[in-house]
Amino acid sequence: MIVSEIMHKPTFVDSMSTVTDTAKIMCEKNIASVIVGSATDSKGILTERDVIKKVVAGGIDPKTTLVKNVMHPAVVTINENASVQDAVKLLMTHYIRHLPVSDDSGKVVGMVSARTVMDALGRLYVSERRRRSSRPPSF
């Protein structure tokens, strides 16, 4: 199974957007992360965890705080043709939960999360178990 089979459409926000406006977008779309910038020029990533830790717990006003001031500037990405197992490795190695997906030109074309990856691996496991249990016994 490859990443492009499980990714969902990415959402992009401008770095000059406020945290409040971005949080509203995240709530409306029921997503936990956004790419800051554009598909061809990503500046960073903002996650719900960033909002909680840096803004809410930090006592910062989300109405006046710009996304660029609380985002992660370094974005780890994975190619759309990489395996889901490779996505697991990246998520675990970098201690992240959200992984932008890029095409061969480097353009961001999707997003996967730890949950998306685990759901896909769970379905794959169940499918494999069913396939194996439906085989006749070999003697």
Short mmCIF file of N, CA and C in Angstrom, two decimals:
data_model
loop_
_atom_site.label_atom_id
_atom_site.label_comp_id
_atom_site.label_asym_id
_atom_site.label_seq_id
_atom_site.Cartn_x
_atom_site.Cartn_y
_atom_site.Cartn_z
N MET A 1 0.85 -1.17 0.00
CA MET A 1 0.00 0.00 0.00
C MET A 1 0.90 1.24 0.00
N ILE A 2 0.54 2.21 -0.85
CA ILE A 2 1.35 3.42 -0.92
C ILE A 2 0.58 4.62 -0.35
N VAL A 3 1.35 5.64 -0.02
CA VAL A 3 0.82 6.81 0.67
C VAL A 3 -0.32 7.49 -0.11
N SER A 4 -0.20 7.56 -1.44
CA SER A 4 -1.23 8.25 -2.22
C SER A 4 -2.60 7.58 -2.10
N GLU A 5 -2.63 6.32 -1.70
CA GLU A 5 -3.90 5.60 -1.54
C GLU A 5 -4.63 5.98 -0.25
N ILE A 6 -3.92 6.57 0.70
CA ILE A 6 -4.56 6.89 1.99
C ILE A 6 -4.55 8.37 2.33
N MET A 7 -3.87 9.18 1.52
CA MET A 7 -3.75 10.61 1.85
C MET A 7 -5.08 11.32 1.63
N HIS A 8 -5.22 12.46 2.32
CA HIS A 8 -6.37 13.32 2.07
C HIS A 8 -5.87 14.67 1.57
N LYS A 9 -6.79 15.45 1.06
CA LYS A 9 -6.45 16.75 0.46
C LYS A 9 -5.87 17.68 1.52
N PRO A 10 -4.75 18.35 1.21
CA PRO A 10 -4.17 19.27 2.19
C PRO A 10 -4.93 20.59 2.24
N THR A 11 -4.83 21.26 3.36
CA THR A 11 -5.40 22.60 3.52
C THR A 11 -4.24 23.56 3.74
N PHE A 12 -4.27 24.66 3.02
CA PHE A 12 -3.21 25.66 3.08
C PHE A 12 -3.73 26.95 3.71
N VAL A 13 -2.89 27.60 4.51
CA VAL A 13 -3.22 28.91 5.08
C VAL A 13 -2.02 29.83 4.88
N ASP A 14 -2.30 31.11 4.88
CA ASP A 14 -1.25 32.11 4.75
C ASP A 14 -0.55 32.29 6.09
N SER A 15 0.74 32.54 6.05
CA SER A 15 1.50 32.72 7.29
C SER A 15 1.06 33.94 8.08
N MET A 16 0.40 34.88 7.42
CA MET A 16 -0.08 36.10 8.09
C MET A 16 -1.50 35.95 8.64
N SER A 17 -2.07 34.76 8.51
CA SER A 17 -3.40 34.50 9.10
C SER A 17 -3.26 34.46 10.61
N THR A 18 -4.34 34.79 11.29
CA THR A 18 -4.31 34.69 12.75
C THR A 18 -4.57 33.25 13.16
N VAL A 19 -4.16 32.93 14.36
CA VAL A 19 -4.40 31.59 14.90
C VAL A 19 -5.90 31.34 15.02
N THR A 20 -6.66 32.35 15.41
CA THR A 20 -8.12 32.20 15.52
C THR A 20 -8.74 31.83 14.18
N ASP A 21 -8.39 32.56 13.13
CA ASP A 21 -8.95 32.27 11.80
C ASP A 21 -8.55 30.88 11.33
N THR A 22 -7.32 30.50 11.59
CA THR A 22 -6.83 29.18 11.18
C THR A 22 -7.51 28.08 11.98
N ALA A 23 -7.69 28.30 13.27
CA ALA A 23 -8.38 27.31 14.11
C ALA A 23 -9.82 27.11 13.63
N LYS A 24 -10.46 28.18 13.20
CA LYS A 24 -11.83 28.07 12.66
C LYS A 24 -11.85 27.20 11.41
N ILE A 25 -10.88 27.39 10.54
CA ILE A 25 -10.78 26.57 9.32
C ILE A 25 -10.58 25.11 9.71
N MET A 26 -9.70 24.87 10.67
CA MET A 26 -9.43 23.50 11.12
C MET A 26 -10.69 22.86 11.69
N CYS A 27 -11.46 23.62 12.44
CA CYS A 27 -12.71 23.10 13.01
C CYS A 27 -13.74 22.82 11.92
N GLU A 28 -13.90 23.75 10.99
CA GLU A 28 -14.86 23.59 9.90
C GLU A 28 -14.56 22.36 9.05
N LYS A 29 -13.28 22.11 8.82
CA LYS A 29 -12.87 20.99 7.97
C LYS A 29 -12.60 19.71 8.76
N ASN A 30 -12.71 19.82 10.09
CA ASN A 30 -12.45 18.67 10.96
C ASN A 30 -11.06 18.08 10.71
N ILE A 31 -10.07 18.96 10.70
CA ILE A 31 -8.68 18.54 10.49
C ILE A 31 -7.82 19.02 11.65
N ALA A 32 -6.68 18.37 11.82
CA ALA A 32 -5.82 18.68 12.96
C ALA A 32 -4.53 19.39 12.57
N SER A 33 -4.37 19.67 11.27
CA SER A 33 -3.17 20.37 10.84
C SER A 33 -3.41 21.08 9.51
N VAL A 34 -2.63 22.13 9.28
CA VAL A 34 -2.67 22.86 8.02
C VAL A 34 -1.24 23.13 7.57
N ILE A 35 -1.07 23.25 6.27
CA ILE A 35 0.21 23.64 5.70
C ILE A 35 0.22 25.16 5.61
N VAL A 36 1.28 25.77 6.06
CA VAL A 36 1.43 27.23 5.98
C VAL A 36 2.17 27.54 4.69
N GLY A 37 1.54 28.32 3.83
CA GLY A 37 2.10 28.63 2.52
C GLY A 37 1.24 28.04 1.43
N SER A 38 1.90 27.59 0.37
CA SER A 38 1.16 27.02 -0.77
C SER A 38 1.71 25.65 -1.11
N ALA A 39 1.09 25.01 -2.08
CA ALA A 39 1.51 23.66 -2.48
C ALA A 39 2.95 23.65 -3.00
N THR A 40 3.36 24.74 -3.63
CA THR A 40 4.71 24.79 -4.19
C THR A 40 5.70 25.56 -3.32
N ASP A 41 5.20 26.18 -2.26
CA ASP A 41 6.08 26.95 -1.37
C ASP A 41 5.58 26.86 0.07
N SER A 42 5.78 25.69 0.67
CA SER A 42 5.32 25.52 2.05
C SER A 42 6.35 26.12 3.00
N LYS A 43 5.85 26.92 3.92
CA LYS A 43 6.71 27.61 4.90
C LYS A 43 6.77 26.87 6.23
N GLY A 44 5.75 26.03 6.48
CA GLY A 44 5.70 25.32 7.74
C GLY A 44 4.40 24.56 7.89
N ILE A 45 4.18 24.08 9.10
CA ILE A 45 2.96 23.35 9.41
C ILE A 45 2.47 23.82 10.78
N LEU A 46 1.17 23.92 10.92
CA LEU A 46 0.56 24.26 12.19
C LEU A 46 -0.40 23.14 12.55
N THR A 47 -0.25 22.63 13.77
CA THR A 47 -1.11 21.54 14.23
C THR A 47 -1.94 22.00 15.42
N GLU A 48 -2.98 21.24 15.71
CA GLU A 48 -3.81 21.58 16.87
C GLU A 48 -2.98 21.54 18.15
N ARG A 49 -2.00 20.68 18.17
CA ARG A 49 -1.12 20.59 19.34
C ARG A 49 -0.31 21.88 19.52
N ASP A 50 0.15 22.46 18.40
CA ASP A 50 0.85 23.75 18.46
C ASP A 50 -0.04 24.81 19.06
N VAL A 51 -1.30 24.82 18.63
CA VAL A 51 -2.25 25.82 19.14
C VAL A 51 -2.44 25.65 20.64
N ILE A 52 -2.60 24.42 21.08
CA ILE A 52 -2.81 24.17 22.52
C ILE A 52 -1.57 24.53 23.33
N LYS A 53 -0.41 24.01 22.92
CA LYS A 53 0.81 24.21 23.71
C LYS A 53 1.34 25.64 23.64
N LYS A 54 1.42 26.19 22.45
CA LYS A 54 2.07 27.49 22.28
C LYS A 54 1.14 28.67 22.52
N VAL A 55 -0.12 28.52 22.17
CA VAL A 55 -1.04 29.65 22.27
C VAL A 55 -1.88 29.56 23.54
N VAL A 56 -2.67 28.51 23.66
CA VAL A 56 -3.57 28.40 24.81
C VAL A 56 -2.78 28.30 26.12
N ALA A 57 -1.90 27.31 26.22
CA ALA A 57 -1.13 27.12 27.45
C ALA A 57 -0.13 28.25 27.66
N GLY A 58 0.29 28.88 26.56
CA GLY A 58 1.24 29.98 26.66
C GLY A 58 0.60 31.32 26.99
N GLY A 59 -0.73 31.33 27.04
CA GLY A 59 -1.43 32.56 27.38
C GLY A 59 -1.34 33.64 26.31
N ILE A 60 -1.17 33.21 25.08
CA ILE A 60 -1.05 34.16 23.96
C ILE A 60 -2.43 34.37 23.34
N ASP A 61 -2.72 35.58 22.92
CA ASP A 61 -4.01 35.90 22.31
C ASP A 61 -4.08 35.36 20.88
N PRO A 62 -4.94 34.37 20.62
CA PRO A 62 -5.03 33.79 19.28
C PRO A 62 -5.60 34.75 18.23
N LYS A 63 -6.31 35.78 18.69
CA LYS A 63 -6.90 36.74 17.75
C LYS A 63 -5.86 37.66 17.13
N THR A 64 -4.75 37.85 17.84
CA THR A 64 -3.71 38.74 17.33
C THR A 64 -2.41 38.01 16.97
N THR A 65 -2.32 36.74 17.32
CA THR A 65 -1.11 35.97 17.03
C THR A 65 -1.16 35.44 15.61
N LEU A 66 -0.09 35.67 14.88
CA LEU A 66 -0.01 35.19 13.50
C LEU A 66 0.50 33.76 13.47
N VAL A 67 0.01 33.01 12.50
CA VAL A 67 0.39 31.61 12.34
C VAL A 67 1.91 31.47 12.22
N LYS A 68 2.55 32.38 11.51
CA LYS A 68 4.00 32.29 11.31
C LYS A 68 4.78 32.30 12.62
N ASN A 69 4.18 32.84 13.68
CA ASN A 69 4.87 32.93 14.96
C ASN A 69 4.74 31.67 15.82
N VAL A 70 3.88 30.75 15.44
CA VAL A 70 3.70 29.54 16.25
C VAL A 70 3.79 28.24 15.44
N MET A 71 4.00 28.35 14.13
CA MET A 71 4.09 27.15 13.29
C MET A 71 5.44 26.47 13.46
N HIS A 72 5.52 25.22 12.98
CA HIS A 72 6.80 24.53 12.86
C HIS A 72 7.36 24.89 11.50
N PRO A 73 8.51 25.57 11.44
CA PRO A 73 9.03 25.97 10.13
C PRO A 73 9.62 24.82 9.32
N ALA A 74 10.14 23.82 9.97
CA ALA A 74 10.73 22.69 9.25
C ALA A 74 9.65 21.64 9.00
N VAL A 75 9.39 21.37 7.73
CA VAL A 75 8.35 20.42 7.39
C VAL A 75 8.97 19.15 6.85
N VAL A 76 8.70 18.03 7.51
CA VAL A 76 9.11 16.71 7.03
C VAL A 76 8.02 16.25 6.07
N THR A 77 8.40 15.81 4.87
CA THR A 77 7.42 15.34 3.90
C THR A 77 7.75 13.92 3.46
N ILE A 78 6.78 13.30 2.80
CA ILE A 78 6.98 11.98 2.23
C ILE A 78 6.45 11.99 0.81
N ASN A 79 7.08 11.24 -0.06
CA ASN A 79 6.64 11.16 -1.45
C ASN A 79 5.36 10.34 -1.55
N GLU A 80 4.48 10.73 -2.46
CA GLU A 80 3.20 10.06 -2.63
C GLU A 80 3.34 8.59 -3.03
N ASN A 81 4.48 8.21 -3.59
CA ASN A 81 4.70 6.82 -4.02
C ASN A 81 5.41 5.97 -2.97
N ALA A 82 5.71 6.57 -1.82
CA ALA A 82 6.36 5.83 -0.73
C ALA A 82 5.36 4.86 -0.10
N SER A 83 5.88 3.86 0.56
CA SER A 83 5.01 2.89 1.22
C SER A 83 4.46 3.47 2.52
N VAL A 84 3.34 2.93 2.94
CA VAL A 84 2.75 3.33 4.21
C VAL A 84 3.71 2.99 5.35
N GLN A 85 4.45 1.91 5.21
CA GLN A 85 5.44 1.54 6.22
C GLN A 85 6.52 2.61 6.33
N ASP A 86 6.91 3.21 5.20
CA ASP A 86 7.87 4.31 5.24
C ASP A 86 7.29 5.52 5.98
N ALA A 87 6.00 5.75 5.81
CA ALA A 87 5.33 6.85 6.52
C ALA A 87 5.39 6.61 8.03
N VAL A 88 5.17 5.37 8.45
CA VAL A 88 5.24 5.03 9.88
C VAL A 88 6.64 5.34 10.41
N LYS A 89 7.66 4.95 9.66
CA LYS A 89 9.04 5.21 10.08
C LYS A 89 9.30 6.71 10.26
N LEU A 90 8.85 7.51 9.30
CA LEU A 90 9.05 8.96 9.41
C LEU A 90 8.31 9.55 10.60
N LEU A 91 7.07 9.15 10.78
CA LEU A 91 6.28 9.65 11.91
C LEU A 91 6.97 9.32 13.23
N MET A 92 7.46 8.10 13.35
CA MET A 92 8.10 7.67 14.60
C MET A 92 9.48 8.31 14.78
N THR A 93 10.25 8.37 13.73
CA THR A 93 11.60 8.94 13.80
C THR A 93 11.59 10.41 14.20
N HIS A 94 10.63 11.15 13.66
CA HIS A 94 10.58 12.59 13.91
C HIS A 94 9.59 12.98 15.01
N TYR A 95 8.96 11.98 15.64
CA TYR A 95 8.00 12.23 16.72
C TYR A 95 6.91 13.23 16.28
N ILE A 96 6.34 12.96 15.11
CA ILE A 96 5.30 13.83 14.58
C ILE A 96 4.03 13.02 14.32
N ARG A 97 2.92 13.73 14.17
CA ARG A 97 1.63 13.07 13.92
C ARG A 97 1.04 13.42 12.56
N HIS A 98 1.60 14.41 11.90
CA HIS A 98 1.07 14.88 10.63
C HIS A 98 2.20 14.96 9.61
N LEU A 99 1.93 14.42 8.42
CA LEU A 99 2.98 14.30 7.42
C LEU A 99 2.47 14.76 6.05
N PRO A 100 2.95 15.90 5.58
CA PRO A 100 2.57 16.33 4.23
C PRO A 100 3.13 15.36 3.18
N VAL A 101 2.37 15.19 2.12
CA VAL A 101 2.74 14.28 1.03
C VAL A 101 3.08 15.12 -0.19
N SER A 102 4.22 14.82 -0.81
CA SER A 102 4.64 15.59 -1.99
C SER A 102 4.74 14.69 -3.21
N ASP A 103 4.65 15.32 -4.39
CA ASP A 103 4.85 14.58 -5.63
C ASP A 103 6.34 14.63 -5.97
N ASP A 104 6.69 14.11 -7.14
CA ASP A 104 8.11 14.05 -7.52
C ASP A 104 8.74 15.43 -7.72
N SER A 105 7.91 16.45 -7.96
CA SER A 105 8.45 17.81 -8.14
C SER A 105 8.57 18.56 -6.82
N GLY A 106 8.11 17.95 -5.72
CA GLY A 106 8.18 18.60 -4.41
C GLY A 106 6.92 19.34 -4.03
N LYS A 107 5.93 19.35 -4.90
CA LYS A 107 4.65 20.02 -4.62
C LYS A 107 3.86 19.21 -3.59
N VAL A 108 3.30 19.90 -2.60
CA VAL A 108 2.48 19.22 -1.59
C VAL A 108 1.14 18.87 -2.21
N VAL A 109 0.83 17.58 -2.24
CA VAL A 109 -0.40 17.09 -2.89
C VAL A 109 -1.35 16.39 -1.92
N GLY A 110 -0.92 16.20 -0.69
CA GLY A 110 -1.78 15.51 0.26
C GLY A 110 -1.25 15.60 1.67
N MET A 111 -1.96 14.93 2.55
CA MET A 111 -1.58 14.90 3.97
C MET A 111 -1.99 13.55 4.54
N VAL A 112 -1.14 12.99 5.36
CA VAL A 112 -1.50 11.80 6.13
C VAL A 112 -1.21 12.08 7.60
N SER A 113 -1.96 11.43 8.44
CA SER A 113 -1.74 11.57 9.88
C SER A 113 -1.41 10.20 10.45
N ALA A 114 -0.93 10.20 11.67
CA ALA A 114 -0.64 8.93 12.33
C ALA A 114 -1.90 8.07 12.38
N ARG A 115 -3.03 8.70 12.61
CA ARG A 115 -4.29 7.95 12.67
C ARG A 115 -4.64 7.35 11.30
N THR A 116 -4.49 8.13 10.24
CA THR A 116 -4.76 7.64 8.89
C THR A 116 -3.89 6.42 8.58
N VAL A 117 -2.62 6.53 8.93
CA VAL A 117 -1.67 5.45 8.67
C VAL A 117 -2.04 4.21 9.48
N MET A 118 -2.36 4.39 10.75
CA MET A 118 -2.71 3.24 11.59
C MET A 118 -4.01 2.59 11.12
N ASP A 119 -4.98 3.39 10.70
CA ASP A 119 -6.22 2.83 10.15
C ASP A 119 -5.94 1.99 8.91
N ALA A 120 -5.09 2.50 8.03
CA ALA A 120 -4.74 1.77 6.80
C ALA A 120 -4.03 0.47 7.12
N LEU A 121 -3.08 0.52 8.04
CA LEU A 121 -2.37 -0.70 8.42
C LEU A 121 -3.30 -1.70 9.09
N GLY A 122 -4.24 -1.21 9.87
CA GLY A 122 -5.23 -2.09 10.50
C GLY A 122 -6.08 -2.80 9.47
N ARG A 123 -6.55 -2.05 8.46
CA ARG A 123 -7.35 -2.66 7.39
C ARG A 123 -6.53 -3.68 6.62
N LEU A 124 -5.27 -3.36 6.37
CA LEU A 124 -4.38 -4.27 5.65
C LEU A 124 -4.17 -5.55 6.44
N TYR A 125 -3.99 -5.43 7.74
CA TYR A 125 -3.79 -6.58 8.61
C TYR A 125 -5.04 -7.47 8.61
N VAL A 126 -6.21 -6.87 8.76
CA VAL A 126 -7.46 -7.65 8.78
C VAL A 126 -7.66 -8.35 7.44
N SER A 127 -7.39 -7.64 6.36
CA SER A 127 -7.53 -8.22 5.02
C SER A 127 -6.59 -9.42 4.84
N GLU A 128 -5.37 -9.27 5.30
CA GLU A 128 -4.39 -10.37 5.19
C GLU A 128 -4.81 -11.55 6.05
N ARG A 129 -5.31 -11.30 7.24
CA ARG A 129 -5.78 -12.39 8.12
C ARG A 129 -6.93 -13.15 7.47
N ARG A 130 -7.86 -12.42 6.87
CA ARG A 130 -8.99 -13.07 6.19
C ARG A 130 -8.51 -13.90 5.02
N ARG A 131 -7.58 -13.34 4.26
CA ARG A 131 -7.05 -14.05 3.09
C ARG A 131 -6.38 -15.35 3.52
N ARG A 132 -5.60 -15.28 4.58
CA ARG A 132 -4.89 -16.47 5.05
C ARG A 132 -5.84 -17.51 5.64
N SER A 133 -6.88 -17.06 6.32
CA SER A 133 -7.80 -18.02 6.94
C SER A 133 -8.72 -18.67 5.91
N SER A 134 -8.84 -18.08 4.72
CA SER A 134 -9.70 -18.68 3.70
C SER A 134 -8.96 -19.68 2.83
N ARG A 135 -7.66 -19.79 3.01
CA ARG A 135 -6.88 -20.78 2.26
C ARG A 135 -7.13 -22.18 2.80
N PRO A 136 -7.13 -23.16 1.93
CA PRO A 136 -7.23 -24.54 2.43
C PRO A 136 -5.94 -24.92 3.15
N PRO A 137 -6.04 -25.75 4.16
CA PRO A 137 -4.82 -26.14 4.89
C PRO A 137 -3.85 -26.89 3.99
N SER A 138 -2.57 -26.66 4.21
CA SER A 138 -1.55 -27.38 3.44
C SER A 138 -0.94 -28.46 4.34
N PHE A 139 -0.91 -29.66 3.84
CA PHE A 139 -0.38 -30.80 4.62
C PHE A 139 0.90 -31.29 4.07
#
